[in-house]
Coordinates of C-alpha atoms in Angstrom, one line a residue:
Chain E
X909 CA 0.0 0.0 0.0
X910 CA 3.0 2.4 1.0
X911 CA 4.4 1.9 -2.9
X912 CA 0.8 3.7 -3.8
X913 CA 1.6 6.8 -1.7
X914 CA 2.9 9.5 -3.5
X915 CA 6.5 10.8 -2.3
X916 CA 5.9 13.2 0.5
X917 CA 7.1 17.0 -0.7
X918 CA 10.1 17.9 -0.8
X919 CA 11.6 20.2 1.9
X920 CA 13.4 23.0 1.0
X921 CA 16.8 23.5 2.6
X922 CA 16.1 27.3 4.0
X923 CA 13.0 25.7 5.6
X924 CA 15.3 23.7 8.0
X925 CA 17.5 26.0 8.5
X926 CA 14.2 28.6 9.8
X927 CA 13.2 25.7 12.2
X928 CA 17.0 25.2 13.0
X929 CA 17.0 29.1 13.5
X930 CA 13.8 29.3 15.7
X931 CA 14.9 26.5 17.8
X932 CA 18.3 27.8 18.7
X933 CA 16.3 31.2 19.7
X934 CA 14.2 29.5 21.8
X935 CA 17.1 27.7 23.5
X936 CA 19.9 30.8 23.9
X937 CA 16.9 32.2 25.5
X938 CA 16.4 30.2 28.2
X939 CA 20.4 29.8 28.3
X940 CA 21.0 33.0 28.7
X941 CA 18.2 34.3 31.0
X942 CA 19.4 34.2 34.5
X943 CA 15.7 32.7 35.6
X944 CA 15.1 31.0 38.8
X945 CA 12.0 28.3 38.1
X946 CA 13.9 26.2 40.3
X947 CA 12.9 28.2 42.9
X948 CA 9.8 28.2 42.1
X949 CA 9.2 24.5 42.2
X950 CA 10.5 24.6 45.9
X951 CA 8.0 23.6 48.4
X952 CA 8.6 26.6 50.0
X953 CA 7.9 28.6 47.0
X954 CA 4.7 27.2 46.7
X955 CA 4.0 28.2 50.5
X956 CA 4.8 31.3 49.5
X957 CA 2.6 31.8 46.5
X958 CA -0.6 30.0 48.5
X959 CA 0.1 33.0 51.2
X960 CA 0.3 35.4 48.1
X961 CA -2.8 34.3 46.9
X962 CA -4.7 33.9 49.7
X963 CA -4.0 37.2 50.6
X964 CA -6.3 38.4 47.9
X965 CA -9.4 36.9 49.3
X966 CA -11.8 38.4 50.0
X967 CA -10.8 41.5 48.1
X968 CA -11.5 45.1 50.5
X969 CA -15.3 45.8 50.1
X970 CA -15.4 49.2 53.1
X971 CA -16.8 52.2 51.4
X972 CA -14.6 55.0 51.7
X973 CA -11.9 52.5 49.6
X974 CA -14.4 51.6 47.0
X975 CA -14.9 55.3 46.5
X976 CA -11.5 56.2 46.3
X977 CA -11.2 53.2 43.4
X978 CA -14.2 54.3 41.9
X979 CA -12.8 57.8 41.6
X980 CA -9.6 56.2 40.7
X981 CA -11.5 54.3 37.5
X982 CA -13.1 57.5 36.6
X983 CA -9.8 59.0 36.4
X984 CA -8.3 56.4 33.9
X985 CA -11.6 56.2 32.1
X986 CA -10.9 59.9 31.7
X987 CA -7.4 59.5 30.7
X988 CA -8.0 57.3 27.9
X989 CA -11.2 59.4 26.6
X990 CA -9.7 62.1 26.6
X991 CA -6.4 61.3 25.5
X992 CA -7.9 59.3 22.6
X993 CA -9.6 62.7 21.5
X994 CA -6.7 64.6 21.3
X995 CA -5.1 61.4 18.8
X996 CA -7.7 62.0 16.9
X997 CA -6.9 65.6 16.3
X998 CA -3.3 65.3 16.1
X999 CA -4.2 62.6 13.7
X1000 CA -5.9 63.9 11.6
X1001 CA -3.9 66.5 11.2
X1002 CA -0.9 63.9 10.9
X1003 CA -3.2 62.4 8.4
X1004 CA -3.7 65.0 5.4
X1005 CA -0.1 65.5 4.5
X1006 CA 0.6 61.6 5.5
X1007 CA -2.0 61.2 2.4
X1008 CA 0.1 62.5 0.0
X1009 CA -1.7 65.8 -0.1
X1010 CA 0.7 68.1 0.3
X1011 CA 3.6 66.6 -1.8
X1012 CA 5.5 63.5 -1.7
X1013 CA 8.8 65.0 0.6
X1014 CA 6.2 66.1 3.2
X1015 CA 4.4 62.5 3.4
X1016 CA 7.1 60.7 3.7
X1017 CA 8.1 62.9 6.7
X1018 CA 5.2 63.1 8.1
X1019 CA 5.1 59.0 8.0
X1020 CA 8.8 58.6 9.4
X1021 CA 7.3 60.6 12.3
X1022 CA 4.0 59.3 13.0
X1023 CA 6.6 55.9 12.8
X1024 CA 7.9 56.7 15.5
X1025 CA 5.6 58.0 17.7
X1026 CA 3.9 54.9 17.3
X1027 CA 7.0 52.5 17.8
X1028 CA 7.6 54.3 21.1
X1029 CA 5.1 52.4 23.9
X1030 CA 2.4 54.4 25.9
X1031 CA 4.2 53.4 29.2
X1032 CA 7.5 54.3 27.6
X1033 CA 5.9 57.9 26.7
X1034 CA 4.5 57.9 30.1
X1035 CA 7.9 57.9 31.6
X1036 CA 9.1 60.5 29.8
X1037 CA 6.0 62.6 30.3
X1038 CA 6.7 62.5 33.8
X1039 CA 9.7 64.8 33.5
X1040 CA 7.8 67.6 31.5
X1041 CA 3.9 67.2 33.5
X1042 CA 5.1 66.0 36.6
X1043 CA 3.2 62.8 38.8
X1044 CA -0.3 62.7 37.8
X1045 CA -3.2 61.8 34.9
X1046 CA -2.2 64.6 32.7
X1047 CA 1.0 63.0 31.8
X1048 CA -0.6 60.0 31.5
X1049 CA -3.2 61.3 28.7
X1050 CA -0.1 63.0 26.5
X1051 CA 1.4 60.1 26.9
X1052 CA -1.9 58.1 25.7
X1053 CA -2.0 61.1 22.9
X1054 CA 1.6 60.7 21.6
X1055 CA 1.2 57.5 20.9
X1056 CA -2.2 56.5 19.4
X1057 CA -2.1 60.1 17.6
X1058 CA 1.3 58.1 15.8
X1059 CA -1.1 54.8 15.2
X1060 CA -4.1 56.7 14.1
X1061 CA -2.2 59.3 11.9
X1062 CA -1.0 56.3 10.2
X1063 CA -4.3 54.4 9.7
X1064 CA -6.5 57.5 8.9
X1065 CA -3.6 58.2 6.3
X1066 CA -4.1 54.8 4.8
X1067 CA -7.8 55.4 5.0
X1068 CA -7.4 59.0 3.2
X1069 CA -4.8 57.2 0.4
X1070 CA -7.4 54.4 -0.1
X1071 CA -10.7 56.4 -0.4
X1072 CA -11.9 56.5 -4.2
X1073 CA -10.6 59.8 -5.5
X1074 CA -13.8 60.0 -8.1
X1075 CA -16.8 62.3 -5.9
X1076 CA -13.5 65.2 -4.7
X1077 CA -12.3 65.4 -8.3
X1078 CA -16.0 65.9 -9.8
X1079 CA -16.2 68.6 -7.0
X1080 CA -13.4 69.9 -7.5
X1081 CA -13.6 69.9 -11.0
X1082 CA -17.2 71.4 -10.3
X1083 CA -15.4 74.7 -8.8
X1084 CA -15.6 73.3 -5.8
X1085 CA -11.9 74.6 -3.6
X1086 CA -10.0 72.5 -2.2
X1087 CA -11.3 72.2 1.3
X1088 CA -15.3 71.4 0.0
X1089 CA -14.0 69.3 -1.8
X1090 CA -12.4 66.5 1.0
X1091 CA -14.5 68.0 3.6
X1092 CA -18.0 67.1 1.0
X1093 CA -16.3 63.9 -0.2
X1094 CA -13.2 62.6 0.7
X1095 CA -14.0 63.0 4.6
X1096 CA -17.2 61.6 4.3
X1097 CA -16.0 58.1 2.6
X1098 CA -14.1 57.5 4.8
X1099 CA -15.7 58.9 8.2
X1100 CA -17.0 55.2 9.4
X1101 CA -13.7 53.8 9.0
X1102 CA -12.1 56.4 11.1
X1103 CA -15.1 56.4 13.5
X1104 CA -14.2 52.5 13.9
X1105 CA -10.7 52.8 14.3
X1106 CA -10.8 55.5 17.1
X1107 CA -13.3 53.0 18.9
X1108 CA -10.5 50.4 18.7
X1109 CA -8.0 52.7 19.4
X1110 CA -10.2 53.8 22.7
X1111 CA -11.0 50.0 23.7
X1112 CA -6.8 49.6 23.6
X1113 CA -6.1 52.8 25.7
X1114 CA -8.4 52.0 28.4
X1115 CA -6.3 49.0 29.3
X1116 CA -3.2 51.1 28.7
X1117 CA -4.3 53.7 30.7
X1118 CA -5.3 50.9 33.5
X1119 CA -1.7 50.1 33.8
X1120 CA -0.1 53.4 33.1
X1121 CA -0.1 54.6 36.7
X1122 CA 2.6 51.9 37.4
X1123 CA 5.0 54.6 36.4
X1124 CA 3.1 57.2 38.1
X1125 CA 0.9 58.7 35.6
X1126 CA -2.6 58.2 38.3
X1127 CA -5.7 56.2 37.8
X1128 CA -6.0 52.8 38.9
X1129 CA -2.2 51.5 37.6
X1130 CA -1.0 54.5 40.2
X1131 CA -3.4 52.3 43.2
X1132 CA -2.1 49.1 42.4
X1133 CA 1.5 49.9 42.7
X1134 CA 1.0 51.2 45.7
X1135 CA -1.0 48.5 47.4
X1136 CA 1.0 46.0 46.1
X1137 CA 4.3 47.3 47.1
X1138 CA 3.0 47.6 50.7
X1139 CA 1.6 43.7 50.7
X1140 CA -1.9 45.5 50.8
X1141 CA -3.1 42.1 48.7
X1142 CA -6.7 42.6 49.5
X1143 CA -6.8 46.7 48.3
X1144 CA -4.9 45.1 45.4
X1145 CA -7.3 42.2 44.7
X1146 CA -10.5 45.3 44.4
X1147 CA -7.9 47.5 42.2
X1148 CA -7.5 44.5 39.8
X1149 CA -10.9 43.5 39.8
X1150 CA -11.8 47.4 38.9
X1151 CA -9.5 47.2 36.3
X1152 CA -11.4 44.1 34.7
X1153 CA -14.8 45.7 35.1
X1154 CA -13.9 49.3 33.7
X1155 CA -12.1 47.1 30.7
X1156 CA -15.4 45.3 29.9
X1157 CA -17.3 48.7 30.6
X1158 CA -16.1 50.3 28.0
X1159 CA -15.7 47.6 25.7
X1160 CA -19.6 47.0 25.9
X1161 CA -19.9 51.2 25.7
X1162 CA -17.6 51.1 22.4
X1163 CA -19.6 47.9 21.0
X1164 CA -22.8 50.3 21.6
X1165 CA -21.1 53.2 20.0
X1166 CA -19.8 51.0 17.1
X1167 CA -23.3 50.1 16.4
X1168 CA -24.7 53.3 16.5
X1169 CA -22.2 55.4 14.8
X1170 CA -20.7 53.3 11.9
X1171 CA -24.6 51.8 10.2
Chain N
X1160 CA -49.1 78.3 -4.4
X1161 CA -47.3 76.0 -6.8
X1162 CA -44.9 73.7 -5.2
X1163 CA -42.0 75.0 -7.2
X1164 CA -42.3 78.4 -5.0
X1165 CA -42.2 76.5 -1.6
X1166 CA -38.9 74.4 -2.3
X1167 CA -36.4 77.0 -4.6
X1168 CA -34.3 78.9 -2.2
X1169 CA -34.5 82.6 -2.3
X1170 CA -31.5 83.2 -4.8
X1171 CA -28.1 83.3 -3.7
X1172 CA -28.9 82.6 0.0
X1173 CA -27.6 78.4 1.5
X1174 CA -30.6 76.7 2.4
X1175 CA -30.9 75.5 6.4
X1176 CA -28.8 72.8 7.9
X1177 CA -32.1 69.9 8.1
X1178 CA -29.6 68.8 11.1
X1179 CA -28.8 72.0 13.1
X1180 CA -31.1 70.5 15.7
X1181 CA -29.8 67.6 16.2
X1182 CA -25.7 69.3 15.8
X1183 CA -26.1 71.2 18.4
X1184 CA -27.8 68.5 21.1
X1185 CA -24.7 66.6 20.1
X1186 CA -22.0 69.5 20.9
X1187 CA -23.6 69.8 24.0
X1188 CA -24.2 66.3 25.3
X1189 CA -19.8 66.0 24.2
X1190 CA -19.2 69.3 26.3
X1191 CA -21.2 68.1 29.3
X1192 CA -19.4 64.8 28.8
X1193 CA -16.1 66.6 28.3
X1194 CA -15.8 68.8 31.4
X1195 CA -15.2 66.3 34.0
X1196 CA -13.0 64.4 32.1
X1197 CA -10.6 67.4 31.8
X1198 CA -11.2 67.8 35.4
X1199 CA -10.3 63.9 36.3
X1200 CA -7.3 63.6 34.1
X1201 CA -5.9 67.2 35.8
X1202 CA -5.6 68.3 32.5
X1203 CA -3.9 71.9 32.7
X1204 CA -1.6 72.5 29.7
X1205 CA 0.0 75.0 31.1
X1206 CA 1.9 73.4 33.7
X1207 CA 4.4 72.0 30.7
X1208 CA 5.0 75.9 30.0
X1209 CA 6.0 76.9 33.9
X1210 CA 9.5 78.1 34.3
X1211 CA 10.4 74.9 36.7
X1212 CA 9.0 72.1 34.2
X1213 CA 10.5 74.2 31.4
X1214 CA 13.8 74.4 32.9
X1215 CA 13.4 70.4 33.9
X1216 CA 12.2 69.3 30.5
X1217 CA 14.9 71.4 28.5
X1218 CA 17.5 69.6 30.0
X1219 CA 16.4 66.7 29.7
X1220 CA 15.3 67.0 25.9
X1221 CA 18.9 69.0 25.4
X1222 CA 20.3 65.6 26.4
X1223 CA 18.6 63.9 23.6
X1224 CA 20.4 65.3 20.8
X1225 CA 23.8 64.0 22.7
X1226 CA 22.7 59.8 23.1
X1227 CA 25.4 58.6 24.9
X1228 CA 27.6 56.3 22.9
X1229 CA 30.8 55.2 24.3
X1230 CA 31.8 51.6 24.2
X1231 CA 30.8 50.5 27.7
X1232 CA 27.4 51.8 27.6
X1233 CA 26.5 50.3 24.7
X1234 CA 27.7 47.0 25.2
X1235 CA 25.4 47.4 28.6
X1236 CA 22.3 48.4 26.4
X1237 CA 23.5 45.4 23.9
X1238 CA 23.0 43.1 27.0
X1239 CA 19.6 44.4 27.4
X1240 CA 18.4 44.3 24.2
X1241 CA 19.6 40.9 23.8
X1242 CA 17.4 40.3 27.4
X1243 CA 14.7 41.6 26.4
X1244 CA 14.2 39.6 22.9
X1245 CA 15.4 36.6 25.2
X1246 CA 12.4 37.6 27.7
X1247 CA 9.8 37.3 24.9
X1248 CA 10.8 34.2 22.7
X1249 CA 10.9 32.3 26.5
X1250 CA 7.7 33.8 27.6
X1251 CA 6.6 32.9 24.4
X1252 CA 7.8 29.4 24.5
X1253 CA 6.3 28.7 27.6
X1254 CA 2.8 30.1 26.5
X1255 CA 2.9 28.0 23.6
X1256 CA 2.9 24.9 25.6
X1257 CA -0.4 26.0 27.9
X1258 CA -2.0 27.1 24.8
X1259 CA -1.9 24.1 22.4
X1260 CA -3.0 21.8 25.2
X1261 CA -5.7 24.5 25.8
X1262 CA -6.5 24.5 21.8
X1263 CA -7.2 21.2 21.6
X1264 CA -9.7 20.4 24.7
X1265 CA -11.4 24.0 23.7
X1266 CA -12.1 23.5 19.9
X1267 CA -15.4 22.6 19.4
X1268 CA -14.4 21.2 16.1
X1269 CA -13.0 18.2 17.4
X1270 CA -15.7 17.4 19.5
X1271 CA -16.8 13.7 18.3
X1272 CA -20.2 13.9 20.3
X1273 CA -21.2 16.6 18.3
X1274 CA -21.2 14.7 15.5
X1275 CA -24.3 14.1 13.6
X1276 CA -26.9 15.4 16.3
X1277 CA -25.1 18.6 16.7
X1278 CA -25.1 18.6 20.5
X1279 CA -22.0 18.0 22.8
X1280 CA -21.8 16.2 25.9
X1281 CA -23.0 18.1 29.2
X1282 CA -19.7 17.1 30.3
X1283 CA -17.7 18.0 27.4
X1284 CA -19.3 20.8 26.9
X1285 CA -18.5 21.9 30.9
X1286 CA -14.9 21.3 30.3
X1287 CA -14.8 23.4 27.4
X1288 CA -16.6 26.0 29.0
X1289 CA -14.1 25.8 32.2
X1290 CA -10.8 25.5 30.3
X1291 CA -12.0 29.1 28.3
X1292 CA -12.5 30.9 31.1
X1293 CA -9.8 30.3 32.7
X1294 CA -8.0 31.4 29.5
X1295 CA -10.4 34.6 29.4
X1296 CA -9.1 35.3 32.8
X1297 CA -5.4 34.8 31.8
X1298 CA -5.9 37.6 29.0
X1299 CA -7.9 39.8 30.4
X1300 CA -5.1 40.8 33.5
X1301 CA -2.7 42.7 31.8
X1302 CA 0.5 41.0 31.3
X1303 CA 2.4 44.4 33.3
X1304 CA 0.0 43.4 36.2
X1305 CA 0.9 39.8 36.2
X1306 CA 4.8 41.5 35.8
X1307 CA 4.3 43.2 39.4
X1308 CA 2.4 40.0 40.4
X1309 CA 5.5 38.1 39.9
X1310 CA 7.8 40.4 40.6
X1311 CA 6.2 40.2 44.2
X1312 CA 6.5 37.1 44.3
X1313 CA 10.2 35.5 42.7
X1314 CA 11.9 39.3 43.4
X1315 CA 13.1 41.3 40.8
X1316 CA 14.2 40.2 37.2
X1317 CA 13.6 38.6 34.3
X1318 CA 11.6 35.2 35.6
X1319 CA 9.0 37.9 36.3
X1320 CA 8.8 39.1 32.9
X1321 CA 8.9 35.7 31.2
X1322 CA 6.1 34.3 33.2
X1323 CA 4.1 37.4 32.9
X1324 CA 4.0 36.9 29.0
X1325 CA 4.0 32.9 29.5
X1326 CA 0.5 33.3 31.5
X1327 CA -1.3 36.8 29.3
X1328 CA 0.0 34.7 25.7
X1329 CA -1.3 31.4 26.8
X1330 CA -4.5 33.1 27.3
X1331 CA -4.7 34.8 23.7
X1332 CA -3.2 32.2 21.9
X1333 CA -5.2 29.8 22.9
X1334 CA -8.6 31.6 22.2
X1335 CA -7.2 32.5 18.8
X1336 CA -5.6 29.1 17.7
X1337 CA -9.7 27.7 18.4
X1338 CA -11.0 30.8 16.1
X1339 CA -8.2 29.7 13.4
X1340 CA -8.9 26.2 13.5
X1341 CA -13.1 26.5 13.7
X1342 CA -12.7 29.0 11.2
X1343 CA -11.3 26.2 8.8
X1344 CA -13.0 24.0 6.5
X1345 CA -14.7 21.3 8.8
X1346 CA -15.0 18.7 6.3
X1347 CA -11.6 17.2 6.4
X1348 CA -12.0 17.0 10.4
X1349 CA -15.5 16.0 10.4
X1350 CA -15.1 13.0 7.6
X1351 CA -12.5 11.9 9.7
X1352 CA -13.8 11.9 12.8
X1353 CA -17.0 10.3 11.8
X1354 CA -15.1 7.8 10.4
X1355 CA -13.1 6.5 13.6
X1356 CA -10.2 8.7 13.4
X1357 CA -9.3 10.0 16.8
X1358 CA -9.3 13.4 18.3
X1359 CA -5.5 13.9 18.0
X1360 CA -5.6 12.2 14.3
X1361 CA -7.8 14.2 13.3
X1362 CA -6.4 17.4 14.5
X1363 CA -3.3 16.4 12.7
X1364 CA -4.8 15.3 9.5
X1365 CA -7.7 17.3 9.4
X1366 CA -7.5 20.9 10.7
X1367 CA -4.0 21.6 11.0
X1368 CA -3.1 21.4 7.3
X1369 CA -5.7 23.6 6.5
X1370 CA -4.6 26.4 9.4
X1371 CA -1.1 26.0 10.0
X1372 CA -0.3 29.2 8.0
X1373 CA -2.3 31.0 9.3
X1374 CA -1.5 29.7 13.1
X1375 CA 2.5 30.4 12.7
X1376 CA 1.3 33.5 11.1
X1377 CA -0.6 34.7 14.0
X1378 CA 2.2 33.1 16.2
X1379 CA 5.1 35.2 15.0
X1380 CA 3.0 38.7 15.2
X1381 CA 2.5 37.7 18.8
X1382 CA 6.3 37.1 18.9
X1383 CA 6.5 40.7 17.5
X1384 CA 3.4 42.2 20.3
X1385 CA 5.9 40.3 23.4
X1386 CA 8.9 42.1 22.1
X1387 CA 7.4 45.4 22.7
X1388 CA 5.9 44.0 26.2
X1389 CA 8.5 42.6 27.6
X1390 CA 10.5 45.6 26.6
X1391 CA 7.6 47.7 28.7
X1392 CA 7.7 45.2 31.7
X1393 CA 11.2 45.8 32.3
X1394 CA 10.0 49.4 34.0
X1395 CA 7.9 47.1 36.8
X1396 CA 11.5 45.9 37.2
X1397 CA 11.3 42.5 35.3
X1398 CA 14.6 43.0 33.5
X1399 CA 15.4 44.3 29.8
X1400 CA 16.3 46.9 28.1
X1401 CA 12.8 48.8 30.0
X1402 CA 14.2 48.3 33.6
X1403 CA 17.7 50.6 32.4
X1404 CA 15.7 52.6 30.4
X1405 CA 13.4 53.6 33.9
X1406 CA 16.5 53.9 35.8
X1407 CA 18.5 56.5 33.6
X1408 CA 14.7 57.9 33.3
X1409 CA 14.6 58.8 36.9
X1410 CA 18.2 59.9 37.0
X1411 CA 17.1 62.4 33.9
X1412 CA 20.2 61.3 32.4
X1413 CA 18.6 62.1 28.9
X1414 CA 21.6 60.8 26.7
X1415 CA 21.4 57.6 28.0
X1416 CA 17.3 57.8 27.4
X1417 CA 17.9 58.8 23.9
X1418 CA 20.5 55.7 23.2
X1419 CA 18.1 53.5 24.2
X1420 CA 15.3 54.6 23.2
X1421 CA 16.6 54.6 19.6
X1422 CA 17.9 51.0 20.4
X1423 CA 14.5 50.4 20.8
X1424 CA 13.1 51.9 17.7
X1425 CA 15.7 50.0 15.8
X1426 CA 14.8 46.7 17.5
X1427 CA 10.4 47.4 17.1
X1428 CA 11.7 47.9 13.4
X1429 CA 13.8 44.8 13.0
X1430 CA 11.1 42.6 14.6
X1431 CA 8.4 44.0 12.5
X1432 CA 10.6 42.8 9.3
X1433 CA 11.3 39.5 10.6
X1434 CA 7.6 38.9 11.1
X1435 CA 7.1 40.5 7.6
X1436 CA 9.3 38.7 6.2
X1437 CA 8.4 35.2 7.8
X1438 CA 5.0 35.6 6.8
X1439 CA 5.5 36.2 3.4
X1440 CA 6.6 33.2 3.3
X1441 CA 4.2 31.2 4.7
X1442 CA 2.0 33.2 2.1

């Protein structure tokens, strides 16, 4: 029966050599990582981590804490609103000469910047914020700002470049200027697209924004460094638990949106 | 009065906005919406333009245009940067092996009592239900909360980091490995299991063919996403090329800031190619 079988494909030789590739990766990183799972696998690791954990339960339920992480939630919630907003301005106006509208020199500037905006992480902005806007949520929404404005200049660009060109150049062949023109047809095209990638963008900077305070920029990150660095596990365990809850809040807010603003 | 009289606008004048109405309930249900959000996030621009945070910032952004380049130095940031890619390929590794276990009890595709009536076992159906939410779970904590997590418990360093993308990568692997594969053509799966084949067989015979580009594909670009977070993790103190790049923050030694932050740059670029590039040719 094994005659009847065709020959099994051949492999190429550069496909080896990827595996061989990927394998020594793998294996020079866990050779030259200093970890300590050894220690983990002690039984007086594991004592440790039951304490841990048990120290959670039950997570701190008195009022005047559950205020101060509700106000805490507000306060990222606001973060990442607001500092989605002003990505969508900068954007935007990222976006028109990333387009190609203003010359070929100025888009491909305008793209190596937006580039690295983007390639630069919220947290990493964060940190640097700090030095200019001090501890606090304001340095957490630039640094929210920075970076989507790089991600959504970037996509609202692609949008802009992919639109059909056919409705602005009747306009503008029309007599219509330049600025009726996009704002009548361009714009409009592709207005749900850009409405749907700034409710992505917004469902991604909420759970930035959750864990931005780790560096200091405020909200709920800001709590949870703090509890957790003074073994306050059960202040911790609410803080987390916000966290998931405010995620799925606005998730279920941005479905809503989604469904209301892009029909 | 003819129609023709009601609807042609007075000469030269721009009709009403139809919408003005509803424009203006819109402007102010965003301003009422806006106002405490400014207030929450302490949003007050001008605190950037005070002589202090001036003074403060110009130094620090003066330093930028001198990144600090001598030998030593770089070899340090070197060490990092090799870290950090080390941190994610590990973290990576080790997701991989909760998540393909995970895949295959969770795909509904290679359920065999489904088969035919189209209804899985109450217990079947429990497990699969169990072993996804505790995936959901795993995703849904940030991986730099499981970072401080660990670092709390195993101390500062790079275990932290690995396990932190080990536990948040199992968790979105394995929900996206199940979409791939039930997103593939169930008849080579189905035939087979209807005919005897076994779970595993199946699997192998059935729906990996048809996803495994797509799978590697998916895999990589995560490899790509745990780059950048293990880079990020480092400033919870779980090691990297982050962890330095928090320390020289702090010191406002900007040159040093600059170095790596370009370092970085360079190494978000070279991963993005490298995933470009091996998915191109997995087509």
């Amino acid at each position: 029966m094994d005659a009847r079988l065709p020959p099994p494909p051949r492999r190429q030789r550069s496909t080896w050599l990827l595996l061989a590739f990927l394998i020594a990766l793998v294996a020079a990183s866990f050779a030259s990582l200093p970890l300590k799972f050894g220690d983990l696998f002690t039984a007086e690791a594991w004592t440790t981590t039951a304490e841990f954990l048990d120290g959670f339960a039950p997570p701190e339920t008195a009022t005047p804490f559950l205020i101060k992480t509700g106000y805490a939630a507000l306060e990222t919630m606001s973060m990442s609103a607001l500092g989605t907003l002003l990505a969508v301005v900068a954007g935007l106006a990222f976006a028109l000469p990333a387009a190609g509208r203003f010359g070929a020199a100025p888009r491909a500037l305008v793209r190596g910047l937006l580039n690295i905006l983007r390639a630069v992480p919220e947290l990493v902005w964060a940190s640097l914020m700090l030095v200019a806007a001090g501890l606090g949520p304001f340095g957490g929404t630039l640094a929210l700002a920075f970076h989507t404005s790089g991600v959504l200049g970037r996509l609202f660009a692609d949008a802009l470049e992919n639109a059909d060109p056919l409705p602005q150049q009747t306009l503008l062949t029309n007599g219509a200027t330049p600025l009726a023109a996009f704002w009548y047809a361009t714009f409009q095209q592709t207005l749900p697209q850009m409405l749907s990638y700034t409710l992505y963008r917004w469902e991604n900077n909420i759970r930035a924004a959750a864990v931005l305070g780790v560096v200091g920029a405020g909200g709920l990150g800001q709590m949870l460094k703090y509890h957790l660095s003074l073994f306050q596990m059960q202040d911790a365990a609410t803080v987390i638990i916000a966290m998931l809850a405010l995620v799925a809040l606005v998730d279920a807010i941005s479905f809503l949106l989604r469904r209301t603003l892009t029909r | 009065m003819s129609s023709a009289t009601v609807f042609a606008p007075p000469a030269g004048s721009v009709p009403p906005d139809p919408a003005w109405r509803r424009r203006i309930n819109a402007a102010i249900v965003f301003i009422v919406l806006l106002w405490p959000m400014l207030v929450f996030s302490e949003f007050k621009p001008w605190i950037l333009f005070d002589s202090q945070s001036m003074a403060a910032s110009g130094r620090f952004l003066g330093a930028f245009f001198h990144p600090v380049v001598n030998t030593e130095f770089l070899a340090l940031v070197l060490v990092n940067t090799w870290q950090t890619v080390a941190i994610a390929t590990a973290g990576l590794a080790l997701a991989m092996l909760g998540a393909v276990p995970a895949t295959l009890i969770i795909t509904e595709r290679l359920s065999i009592s489904r088969l035919g009536r189209g209804r899985m076992r109450p217990a079947a159906a429990l497990l699969r239900h169990s072993v996804r939410s505790v995936l959901v779970l795993l995703r849904s904590v940030p991986e730099l909360v499981w970072a401080l997590l660990f670092v709390r418990v195993i101390g500062l360093g790079p275990t932290a980091g690995v396990l932190a993308i080990a536990l948040t990568y199992s968790g979105m692997l394995g929900k996206v490995y199940a979409e791939i594969l039930e997103s593939s053509d169930a008849h080579g799966t189905d035939t087979l299991l209807a005919n005897g084949g076994g779970r595993l067989a199946s699997f192998l015979y059935g729906a990996l063919p048809e996803s495994a580009a797509e799978l590697v594909s998916y895999t990589v670009y995560r490899w790509e996403c745990a780059i950048r977070g293990s880079a990020v993790m480092g400033f919870v103190g779980a090691g990297g090329l982050g962890q330095r790049m928090d320390e020289s923050t702090r010191n406002m030694v900007g040159g040093e800031v600059a170095t790596m932050l370009i370092v970085f740059v360079l190494l978000v670029g070279l991963a993005d190619l490298v995933s470009k590039l091996l998915r191109r040719r997995l087509g």
